[in-house]
PDB file of C-alpha atoms and ligand atoms in Angstrom:
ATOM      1  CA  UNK A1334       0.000   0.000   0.000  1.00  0.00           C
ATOM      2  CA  UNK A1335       1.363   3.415  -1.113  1.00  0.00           C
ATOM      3  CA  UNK A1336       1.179   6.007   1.648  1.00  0.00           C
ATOM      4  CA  UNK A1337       0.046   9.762   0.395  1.00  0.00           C
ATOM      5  CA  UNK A1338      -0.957  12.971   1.103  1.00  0.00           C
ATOM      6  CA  UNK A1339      -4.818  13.965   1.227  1.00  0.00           C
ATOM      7  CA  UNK A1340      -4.987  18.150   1.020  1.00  0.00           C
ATOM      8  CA  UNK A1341      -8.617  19.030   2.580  1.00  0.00           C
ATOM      9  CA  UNK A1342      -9.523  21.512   0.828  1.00  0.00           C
ATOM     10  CA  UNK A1343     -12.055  23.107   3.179  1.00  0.00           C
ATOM     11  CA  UNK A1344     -13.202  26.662   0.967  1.00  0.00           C
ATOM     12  CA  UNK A1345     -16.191  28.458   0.886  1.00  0.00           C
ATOM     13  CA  UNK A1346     -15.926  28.813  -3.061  1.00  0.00           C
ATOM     14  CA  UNK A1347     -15.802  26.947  -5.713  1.00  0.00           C
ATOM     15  CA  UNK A1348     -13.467  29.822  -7.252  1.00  0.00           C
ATOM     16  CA  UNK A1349     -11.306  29.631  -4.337  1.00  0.00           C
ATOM     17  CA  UNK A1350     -10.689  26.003  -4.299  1.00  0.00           C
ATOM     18  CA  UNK A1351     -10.039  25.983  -8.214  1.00  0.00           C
ATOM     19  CA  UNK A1352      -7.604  29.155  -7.153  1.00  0.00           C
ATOM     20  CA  UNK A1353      -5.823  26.810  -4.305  1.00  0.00           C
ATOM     21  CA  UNK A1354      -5.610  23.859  -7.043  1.00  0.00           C
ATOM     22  CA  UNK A1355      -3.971  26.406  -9.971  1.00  0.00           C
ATOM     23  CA  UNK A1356      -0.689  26.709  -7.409  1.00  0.00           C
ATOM     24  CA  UNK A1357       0.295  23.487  -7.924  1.00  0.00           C
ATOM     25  CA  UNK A1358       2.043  22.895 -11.975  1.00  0.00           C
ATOM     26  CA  UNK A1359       4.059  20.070 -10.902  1.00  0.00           C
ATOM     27  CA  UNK A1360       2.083  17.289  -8.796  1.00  0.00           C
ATOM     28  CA  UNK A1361      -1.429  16.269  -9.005  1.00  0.00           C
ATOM     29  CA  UNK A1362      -2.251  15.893  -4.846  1.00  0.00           C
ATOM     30  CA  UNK A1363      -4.717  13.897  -3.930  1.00  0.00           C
ATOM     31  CA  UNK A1364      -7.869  16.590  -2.600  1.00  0.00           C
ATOM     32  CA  UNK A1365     -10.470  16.101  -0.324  1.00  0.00           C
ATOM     33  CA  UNK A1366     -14.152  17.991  -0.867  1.00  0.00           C
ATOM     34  CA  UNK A1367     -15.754  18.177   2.415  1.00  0.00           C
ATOM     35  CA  UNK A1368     -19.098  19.489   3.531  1.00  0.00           C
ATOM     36  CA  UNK A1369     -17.853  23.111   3.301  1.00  0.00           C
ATOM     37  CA  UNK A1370     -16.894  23.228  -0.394  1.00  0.00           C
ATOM     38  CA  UNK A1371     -19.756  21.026  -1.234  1.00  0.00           C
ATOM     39  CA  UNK A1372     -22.854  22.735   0.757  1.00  0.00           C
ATOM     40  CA  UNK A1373     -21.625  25.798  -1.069  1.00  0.00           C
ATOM     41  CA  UNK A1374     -20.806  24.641  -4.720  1.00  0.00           C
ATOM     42  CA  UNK A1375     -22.643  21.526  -4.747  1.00  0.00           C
ATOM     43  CA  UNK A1376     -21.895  18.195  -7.133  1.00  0.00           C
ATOM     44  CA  UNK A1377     -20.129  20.170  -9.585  1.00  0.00           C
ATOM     45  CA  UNK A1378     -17.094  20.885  -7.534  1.00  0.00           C
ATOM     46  CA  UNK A1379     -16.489  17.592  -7.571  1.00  0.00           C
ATOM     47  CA  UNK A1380     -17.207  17.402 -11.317  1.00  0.00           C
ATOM     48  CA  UNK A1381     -14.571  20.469 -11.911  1.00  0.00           C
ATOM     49  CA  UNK A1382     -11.698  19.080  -9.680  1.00  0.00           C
ATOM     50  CA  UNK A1383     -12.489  15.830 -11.037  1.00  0.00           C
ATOM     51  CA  UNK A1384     -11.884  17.004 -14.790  1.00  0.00           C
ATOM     52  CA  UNK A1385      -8.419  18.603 -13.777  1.00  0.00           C
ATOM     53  CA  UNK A1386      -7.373  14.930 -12.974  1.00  0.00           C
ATOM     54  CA  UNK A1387      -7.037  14.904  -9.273  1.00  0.00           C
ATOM     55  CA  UNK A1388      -7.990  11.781  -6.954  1.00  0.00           C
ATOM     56  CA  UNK A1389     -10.852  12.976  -4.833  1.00  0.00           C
ATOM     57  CA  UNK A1390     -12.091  12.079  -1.425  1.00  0.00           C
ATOM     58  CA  UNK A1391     -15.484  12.970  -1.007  1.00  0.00           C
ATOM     59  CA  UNK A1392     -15.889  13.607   2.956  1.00  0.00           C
ATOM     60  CA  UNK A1393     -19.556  13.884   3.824  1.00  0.00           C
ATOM     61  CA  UNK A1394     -19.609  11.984   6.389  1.00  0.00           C
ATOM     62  CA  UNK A1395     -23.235  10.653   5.901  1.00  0.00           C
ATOM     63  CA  UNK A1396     -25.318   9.399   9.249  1.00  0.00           C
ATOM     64  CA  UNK A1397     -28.916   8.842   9.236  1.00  0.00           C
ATOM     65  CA  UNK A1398     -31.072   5.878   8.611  1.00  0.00           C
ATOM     66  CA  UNK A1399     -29.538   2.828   6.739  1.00  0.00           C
ATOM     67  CA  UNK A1400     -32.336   3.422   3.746  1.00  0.00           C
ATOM     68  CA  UNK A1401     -31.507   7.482   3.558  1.00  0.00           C
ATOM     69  CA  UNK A1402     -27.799   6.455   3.469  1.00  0.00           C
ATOM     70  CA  UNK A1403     -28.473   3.890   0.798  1.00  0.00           C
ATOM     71  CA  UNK A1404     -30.015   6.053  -1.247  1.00  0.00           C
ATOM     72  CA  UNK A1405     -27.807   8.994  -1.084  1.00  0.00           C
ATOM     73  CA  UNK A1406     -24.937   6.865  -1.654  1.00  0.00           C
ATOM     74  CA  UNK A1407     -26.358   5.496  -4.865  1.00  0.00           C
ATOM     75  CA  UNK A1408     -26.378   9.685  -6.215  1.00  0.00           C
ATOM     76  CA  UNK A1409     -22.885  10.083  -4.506  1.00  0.00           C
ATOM     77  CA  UNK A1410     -21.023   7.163  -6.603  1.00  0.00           C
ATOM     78  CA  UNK A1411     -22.573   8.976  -9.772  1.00  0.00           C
ATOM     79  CA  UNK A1412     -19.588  11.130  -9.249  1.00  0.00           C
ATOM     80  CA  UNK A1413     -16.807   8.369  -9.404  1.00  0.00           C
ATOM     81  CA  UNK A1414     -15.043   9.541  -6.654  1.00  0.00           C
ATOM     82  CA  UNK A1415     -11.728   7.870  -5.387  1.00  0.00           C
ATOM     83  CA  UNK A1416     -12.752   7.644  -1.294  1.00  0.00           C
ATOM     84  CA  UNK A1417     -15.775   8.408   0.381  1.00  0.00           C
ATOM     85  CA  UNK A1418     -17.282   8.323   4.112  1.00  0.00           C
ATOM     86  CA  UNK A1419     -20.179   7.567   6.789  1.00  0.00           C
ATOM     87  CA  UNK A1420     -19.621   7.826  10.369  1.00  0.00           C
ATOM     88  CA  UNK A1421     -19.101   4.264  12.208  1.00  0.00           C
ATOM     89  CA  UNK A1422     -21.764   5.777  14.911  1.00  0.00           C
ATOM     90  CA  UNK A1423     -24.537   5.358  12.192  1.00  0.00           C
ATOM     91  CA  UNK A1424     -24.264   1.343  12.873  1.00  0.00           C
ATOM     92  CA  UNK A1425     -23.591  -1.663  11.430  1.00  0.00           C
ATOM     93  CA  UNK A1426     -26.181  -1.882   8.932  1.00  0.00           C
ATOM     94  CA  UNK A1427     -26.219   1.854   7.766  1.00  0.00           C
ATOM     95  CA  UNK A1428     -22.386   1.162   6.717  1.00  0.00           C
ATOM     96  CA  UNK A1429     -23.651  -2.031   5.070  1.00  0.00           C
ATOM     97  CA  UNK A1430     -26.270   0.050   3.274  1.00  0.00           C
ATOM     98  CA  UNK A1431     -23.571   2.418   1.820  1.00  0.00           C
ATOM     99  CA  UNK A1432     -21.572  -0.166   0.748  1.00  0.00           C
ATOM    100  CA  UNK A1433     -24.492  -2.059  -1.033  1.00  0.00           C
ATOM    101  CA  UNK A1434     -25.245   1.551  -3.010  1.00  0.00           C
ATOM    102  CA  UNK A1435     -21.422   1.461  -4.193  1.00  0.00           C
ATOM    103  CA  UNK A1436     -21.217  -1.880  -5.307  1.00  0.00           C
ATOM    104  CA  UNK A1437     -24.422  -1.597  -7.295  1.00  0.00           C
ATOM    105  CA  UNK A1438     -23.623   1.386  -8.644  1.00  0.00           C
ATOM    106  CA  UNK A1439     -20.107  -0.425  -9.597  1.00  0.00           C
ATOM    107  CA  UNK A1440     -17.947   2.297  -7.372  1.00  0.00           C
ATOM    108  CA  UNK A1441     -14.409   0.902  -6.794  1.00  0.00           C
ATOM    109  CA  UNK A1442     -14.521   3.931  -4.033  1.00  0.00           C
ATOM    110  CA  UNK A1443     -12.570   3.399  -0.901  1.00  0.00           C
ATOM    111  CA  UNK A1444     -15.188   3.281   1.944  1.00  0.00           C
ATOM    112  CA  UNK A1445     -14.425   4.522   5.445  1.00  0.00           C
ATOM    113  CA  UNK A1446     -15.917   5.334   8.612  1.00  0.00           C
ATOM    114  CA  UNK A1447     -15.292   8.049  10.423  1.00  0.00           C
ATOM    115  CA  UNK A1448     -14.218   6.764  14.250  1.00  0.00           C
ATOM    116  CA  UNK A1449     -14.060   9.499  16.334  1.00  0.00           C
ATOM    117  CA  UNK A1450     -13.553  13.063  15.244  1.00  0.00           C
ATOM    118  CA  UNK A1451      -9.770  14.111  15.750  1.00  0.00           C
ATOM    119  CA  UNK A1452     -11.533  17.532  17.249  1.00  0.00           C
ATOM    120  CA  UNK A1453     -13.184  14.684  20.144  1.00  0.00           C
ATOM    121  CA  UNK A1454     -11.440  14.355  23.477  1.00  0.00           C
ATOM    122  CA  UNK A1455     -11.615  11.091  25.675  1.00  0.00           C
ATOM    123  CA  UNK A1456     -12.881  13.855  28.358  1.00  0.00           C
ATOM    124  CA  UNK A1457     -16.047  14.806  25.894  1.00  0.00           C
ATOM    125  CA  UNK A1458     -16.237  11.384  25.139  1.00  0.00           C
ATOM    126  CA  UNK A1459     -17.102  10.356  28.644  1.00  0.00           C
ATOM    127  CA  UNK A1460     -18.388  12.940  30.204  1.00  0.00           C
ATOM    128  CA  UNK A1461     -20.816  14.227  26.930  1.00  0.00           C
ATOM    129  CA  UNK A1462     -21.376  11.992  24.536  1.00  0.00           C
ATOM    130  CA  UNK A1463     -21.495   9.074  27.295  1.00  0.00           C
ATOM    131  CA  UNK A1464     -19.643   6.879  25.580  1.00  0.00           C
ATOM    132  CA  UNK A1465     -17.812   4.873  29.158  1.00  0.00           C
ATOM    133  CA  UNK A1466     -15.010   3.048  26.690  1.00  0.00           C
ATOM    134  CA  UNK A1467     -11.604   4.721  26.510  1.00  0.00           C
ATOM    135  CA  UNK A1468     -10.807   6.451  23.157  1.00  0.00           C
ATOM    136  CA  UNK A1469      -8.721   3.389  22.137  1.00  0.00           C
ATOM    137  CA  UNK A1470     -11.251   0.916  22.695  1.00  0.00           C
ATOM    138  CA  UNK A1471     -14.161   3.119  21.039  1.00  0.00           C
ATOM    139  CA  UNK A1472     -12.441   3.348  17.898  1.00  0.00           C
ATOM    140  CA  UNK A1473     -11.180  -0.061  18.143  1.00  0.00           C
ATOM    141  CA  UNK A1474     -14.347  -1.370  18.175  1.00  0.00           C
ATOM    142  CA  UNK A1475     -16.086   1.028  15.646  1.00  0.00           C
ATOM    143  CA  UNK A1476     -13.149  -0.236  13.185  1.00  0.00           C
ATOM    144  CA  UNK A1477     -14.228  -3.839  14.022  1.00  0.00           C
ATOM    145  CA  UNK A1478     -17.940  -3.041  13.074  1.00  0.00           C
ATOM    146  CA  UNK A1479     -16.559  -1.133   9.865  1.00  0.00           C
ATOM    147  CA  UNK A1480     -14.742  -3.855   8.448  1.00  0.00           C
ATOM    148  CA  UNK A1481     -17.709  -6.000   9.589  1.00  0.00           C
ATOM    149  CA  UNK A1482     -19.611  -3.863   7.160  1.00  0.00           C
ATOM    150  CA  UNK A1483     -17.373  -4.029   4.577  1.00  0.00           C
ATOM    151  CA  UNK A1484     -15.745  -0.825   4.302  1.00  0.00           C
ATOM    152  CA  UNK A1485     -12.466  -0.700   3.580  1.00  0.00           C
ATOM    153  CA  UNK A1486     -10.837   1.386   6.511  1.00  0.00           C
ATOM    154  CA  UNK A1487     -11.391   3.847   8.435  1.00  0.00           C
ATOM    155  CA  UNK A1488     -10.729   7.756   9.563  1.00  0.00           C
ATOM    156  CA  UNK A1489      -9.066   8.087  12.696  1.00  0.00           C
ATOM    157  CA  UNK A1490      -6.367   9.573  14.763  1.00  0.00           C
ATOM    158  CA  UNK A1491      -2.414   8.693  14.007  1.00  0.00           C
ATOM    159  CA  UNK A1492      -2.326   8.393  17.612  1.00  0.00           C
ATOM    160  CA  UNK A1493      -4.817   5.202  17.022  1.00  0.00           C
ATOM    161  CA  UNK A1494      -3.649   3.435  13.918  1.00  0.00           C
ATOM    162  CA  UNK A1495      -2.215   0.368  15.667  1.00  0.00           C
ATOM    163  CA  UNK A1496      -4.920  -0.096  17.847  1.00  0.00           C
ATOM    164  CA  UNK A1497      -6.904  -0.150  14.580  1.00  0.00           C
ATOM    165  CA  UNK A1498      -4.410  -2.487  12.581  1.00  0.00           C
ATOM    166  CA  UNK A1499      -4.534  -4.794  15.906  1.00  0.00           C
ATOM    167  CA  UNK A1500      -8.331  -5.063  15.590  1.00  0.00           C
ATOM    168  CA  UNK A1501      -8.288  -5.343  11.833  1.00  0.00           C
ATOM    169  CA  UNK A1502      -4.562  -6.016  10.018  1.00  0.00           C
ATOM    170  CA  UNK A1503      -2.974  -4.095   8.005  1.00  0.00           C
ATOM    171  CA  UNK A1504      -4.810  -4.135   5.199  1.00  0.00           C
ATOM    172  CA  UNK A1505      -7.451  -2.261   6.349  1.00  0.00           C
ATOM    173  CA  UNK A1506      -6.844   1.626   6.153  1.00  0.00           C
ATOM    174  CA  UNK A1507      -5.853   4.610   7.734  1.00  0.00           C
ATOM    175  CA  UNK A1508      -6.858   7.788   6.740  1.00  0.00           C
ATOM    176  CA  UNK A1509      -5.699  10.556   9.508  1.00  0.00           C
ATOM    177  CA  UNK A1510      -6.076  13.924   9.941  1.00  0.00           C
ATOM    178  CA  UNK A1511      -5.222  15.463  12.790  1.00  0.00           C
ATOM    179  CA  UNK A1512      -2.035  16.478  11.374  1.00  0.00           C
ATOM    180  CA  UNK A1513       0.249  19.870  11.920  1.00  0.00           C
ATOM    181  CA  UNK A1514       3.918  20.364  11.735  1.00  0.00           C
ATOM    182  CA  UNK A1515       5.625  20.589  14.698  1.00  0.00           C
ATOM    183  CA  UNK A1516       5.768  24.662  14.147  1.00  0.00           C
ATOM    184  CA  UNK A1517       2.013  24.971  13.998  1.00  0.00           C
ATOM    185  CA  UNK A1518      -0.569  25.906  15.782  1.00  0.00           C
ATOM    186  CA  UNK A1519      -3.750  23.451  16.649  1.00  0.00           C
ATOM    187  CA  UNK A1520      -6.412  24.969  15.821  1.00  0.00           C
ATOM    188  CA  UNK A1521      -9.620  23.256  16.916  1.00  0.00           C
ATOM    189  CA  UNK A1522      -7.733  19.902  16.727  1.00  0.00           C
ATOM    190  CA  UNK A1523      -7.338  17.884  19.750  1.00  0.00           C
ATOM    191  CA  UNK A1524      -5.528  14.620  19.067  1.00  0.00           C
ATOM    192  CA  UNK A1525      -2.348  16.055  16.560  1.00  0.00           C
ATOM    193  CA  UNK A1526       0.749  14.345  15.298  1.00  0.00           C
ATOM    194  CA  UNK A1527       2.766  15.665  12.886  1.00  0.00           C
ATOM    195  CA  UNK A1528       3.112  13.949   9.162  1.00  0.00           C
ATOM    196  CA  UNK A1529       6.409  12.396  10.330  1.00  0.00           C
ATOM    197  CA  UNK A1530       5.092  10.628  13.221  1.00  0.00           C
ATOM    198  CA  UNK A1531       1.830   9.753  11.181  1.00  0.00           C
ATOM    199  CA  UNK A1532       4.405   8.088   9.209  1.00  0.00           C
ATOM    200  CA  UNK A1533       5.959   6.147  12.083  1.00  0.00           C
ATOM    201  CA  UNK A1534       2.420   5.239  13.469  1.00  0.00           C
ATOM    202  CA  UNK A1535       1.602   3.471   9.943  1.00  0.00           C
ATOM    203  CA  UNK A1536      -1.185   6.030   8.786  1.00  0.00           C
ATOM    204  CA  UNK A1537      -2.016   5.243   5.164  1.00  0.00           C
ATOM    205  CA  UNK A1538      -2.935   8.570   4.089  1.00  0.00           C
ATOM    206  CA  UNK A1539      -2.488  11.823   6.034  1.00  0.00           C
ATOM    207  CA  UNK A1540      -5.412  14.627   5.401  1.00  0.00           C
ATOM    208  CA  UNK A1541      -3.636  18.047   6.112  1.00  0.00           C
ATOM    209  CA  UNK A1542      -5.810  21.024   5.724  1.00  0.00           C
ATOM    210  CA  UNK A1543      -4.937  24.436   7.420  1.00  0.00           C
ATOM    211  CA  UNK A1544      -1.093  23.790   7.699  1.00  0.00           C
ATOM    212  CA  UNK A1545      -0.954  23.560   3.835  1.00  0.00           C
ATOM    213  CA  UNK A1546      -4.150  25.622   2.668  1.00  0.00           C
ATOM    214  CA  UNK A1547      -3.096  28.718   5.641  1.00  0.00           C
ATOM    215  CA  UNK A1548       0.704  28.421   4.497  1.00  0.00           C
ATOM    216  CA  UNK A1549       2.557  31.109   3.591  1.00  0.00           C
ATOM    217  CA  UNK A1550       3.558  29.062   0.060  1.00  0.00           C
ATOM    218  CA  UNK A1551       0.946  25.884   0.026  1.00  0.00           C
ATOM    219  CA  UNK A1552       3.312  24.359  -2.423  1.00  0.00           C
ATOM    220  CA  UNK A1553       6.115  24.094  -0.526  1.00  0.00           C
ATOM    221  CA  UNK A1554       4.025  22.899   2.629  1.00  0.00           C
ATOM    222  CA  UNK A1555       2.725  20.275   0.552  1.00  0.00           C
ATOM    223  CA  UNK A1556       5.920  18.946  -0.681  1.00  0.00           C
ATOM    224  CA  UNK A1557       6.896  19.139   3.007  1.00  0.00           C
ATOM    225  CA  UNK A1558       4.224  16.808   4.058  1.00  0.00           C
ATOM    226  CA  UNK A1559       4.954  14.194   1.237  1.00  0.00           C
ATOM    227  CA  UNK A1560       9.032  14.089   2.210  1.00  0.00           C
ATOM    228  CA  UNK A1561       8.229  13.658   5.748  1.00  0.00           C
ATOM    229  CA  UNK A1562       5.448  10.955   5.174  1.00  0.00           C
ATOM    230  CA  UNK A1563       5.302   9.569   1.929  1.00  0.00           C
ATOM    231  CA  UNK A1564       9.290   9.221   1.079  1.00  0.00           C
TER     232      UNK A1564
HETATM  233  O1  LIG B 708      -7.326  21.956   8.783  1.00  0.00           O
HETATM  234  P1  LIG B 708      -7.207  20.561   9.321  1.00  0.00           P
HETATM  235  O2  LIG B 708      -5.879  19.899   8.944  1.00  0.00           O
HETATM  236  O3  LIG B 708      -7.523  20.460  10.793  1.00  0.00           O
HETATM  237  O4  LIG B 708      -8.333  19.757   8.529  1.00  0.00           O
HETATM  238  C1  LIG B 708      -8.657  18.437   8.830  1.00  0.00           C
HETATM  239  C2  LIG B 708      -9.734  17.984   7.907  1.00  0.00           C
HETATM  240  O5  LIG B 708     -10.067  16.626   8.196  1.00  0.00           O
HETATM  241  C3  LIG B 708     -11.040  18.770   8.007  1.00  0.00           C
HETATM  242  O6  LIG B 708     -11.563  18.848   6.683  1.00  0.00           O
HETATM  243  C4  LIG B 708     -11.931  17.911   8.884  1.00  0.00           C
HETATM  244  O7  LIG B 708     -13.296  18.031   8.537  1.00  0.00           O
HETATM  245  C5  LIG B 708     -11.440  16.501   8.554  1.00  0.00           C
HETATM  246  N1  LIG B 708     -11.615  15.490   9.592  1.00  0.00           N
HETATM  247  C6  LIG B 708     -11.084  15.601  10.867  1.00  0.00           C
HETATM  248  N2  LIG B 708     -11.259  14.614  11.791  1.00  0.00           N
HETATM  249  C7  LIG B 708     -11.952  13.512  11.481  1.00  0.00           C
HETATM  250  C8  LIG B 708     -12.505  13.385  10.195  1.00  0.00           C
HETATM  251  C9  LIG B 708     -12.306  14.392   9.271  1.00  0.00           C
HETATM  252  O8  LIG B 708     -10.419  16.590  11.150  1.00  0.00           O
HETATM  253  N3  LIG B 708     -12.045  12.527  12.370  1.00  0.00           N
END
């Protein structure tokens, strides 16, 4: 498995994000849509990016009832994305039901579930959310269930990926973000490593969005995250 570089590209435009993507003349990175760029531009975005030859990873993160799921899935792979989401929390059988949409729909998408959001702390976890499991054994077992479902990996922490290659070998993917170099700030971000150490955990991609989108030259950040985890 080839590690890489995700940049999310979390903009409010679809002329900014087209903007972002006209910096870069020598690589072709790997870009993820999320709910911001989408909400606001819509399919198309994906369409435009798409057409410039990028991979994409869709991040919507879908959650609701295994039949809503299903059937927004089944629009979704219209789009032949590269990688696209649910949350784990959604259960068993709504992951199942996103999967089924793909596979009809003949997606070869890598499907994930989110684990818990890199912004969560084990504090929040217990004392809000009322989830009584440590972090490690909440996204353990939400990894379990995933691959249960037949996704394909899942979104988590660095700090997590070999409690979730214990639970479900190494085949089974790691998409992190949570990532910052080690002269940036955190931002809303909780549970941070920096692409090196993602490296050294075994993440299989890295998804790095304000340290490369907020940089001073985006380029150069972005190379910097590939030599320190992908080389
Ligand atoms: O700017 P930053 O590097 O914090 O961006 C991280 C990106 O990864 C955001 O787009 C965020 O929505 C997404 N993400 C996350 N934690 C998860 C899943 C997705 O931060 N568990």
């Amino acid at each position: 498995m080839k590690r890489d570089v995700i940049i999310a590209c979390d903009f409010q435009t679809q002329e900014e994000l087209l903007s972002f993507l006209d910096l870069f003349h020598e690589e072709k990175p790997f870009v993820k849509i999320g709910m911001e760029a989408f909400y606001g531009s819509g399919p198309e975005i994906v369409r435009q990016v798409k057409s410039r030859g990028h991979r994409i990873f869709l991040d919507l993160k879908l959650h609701d009832i295994p039949n809503t799921v299903y059937r927004s899935m089944l629009r979704l792979a219209e789009l032949g994305v590269d990688m696209i989401n649910v949350h784990a929390a959604g259960t068993v059988e709504m992951m199942k039901a996103a999967k089924k949409a793909l596979d009809e729909k003949g997606s070869k998408a890598i499907l994930l579930a989110v684990t818990q959001l890199t912004s969560t702390s084990e504090d929040v976890m217990h004392q809000e959310l009322w989830i009584d499991h440590s972090m490690e054994d909440t996204v353990a077992h939400y990894a379990e269930n995933a691959k249960a479902a037949g996704c394909d990996g899942v979104v988590c922490s660095p700090l997590e990926v070999q409690v979730v290659n214990k639970a479900c070998g190494d085949g089974f993917y790691t998409v992190t973000p949570g990532i910052r170099f080690a002269d940036d700030a955190k931002g809303d971000q909780k549970r941070v490593t920096t692409p090196a150490k993602a490296k050294e955990l075994g993440s299989s991609f890295i998804v790095v969005g304000r340290s490369i989108t907020g940089a001073a030259d985006p380029v150069e950040a972005y190379r910097r995250a590939c030599r320190e985890f992908a080389e």
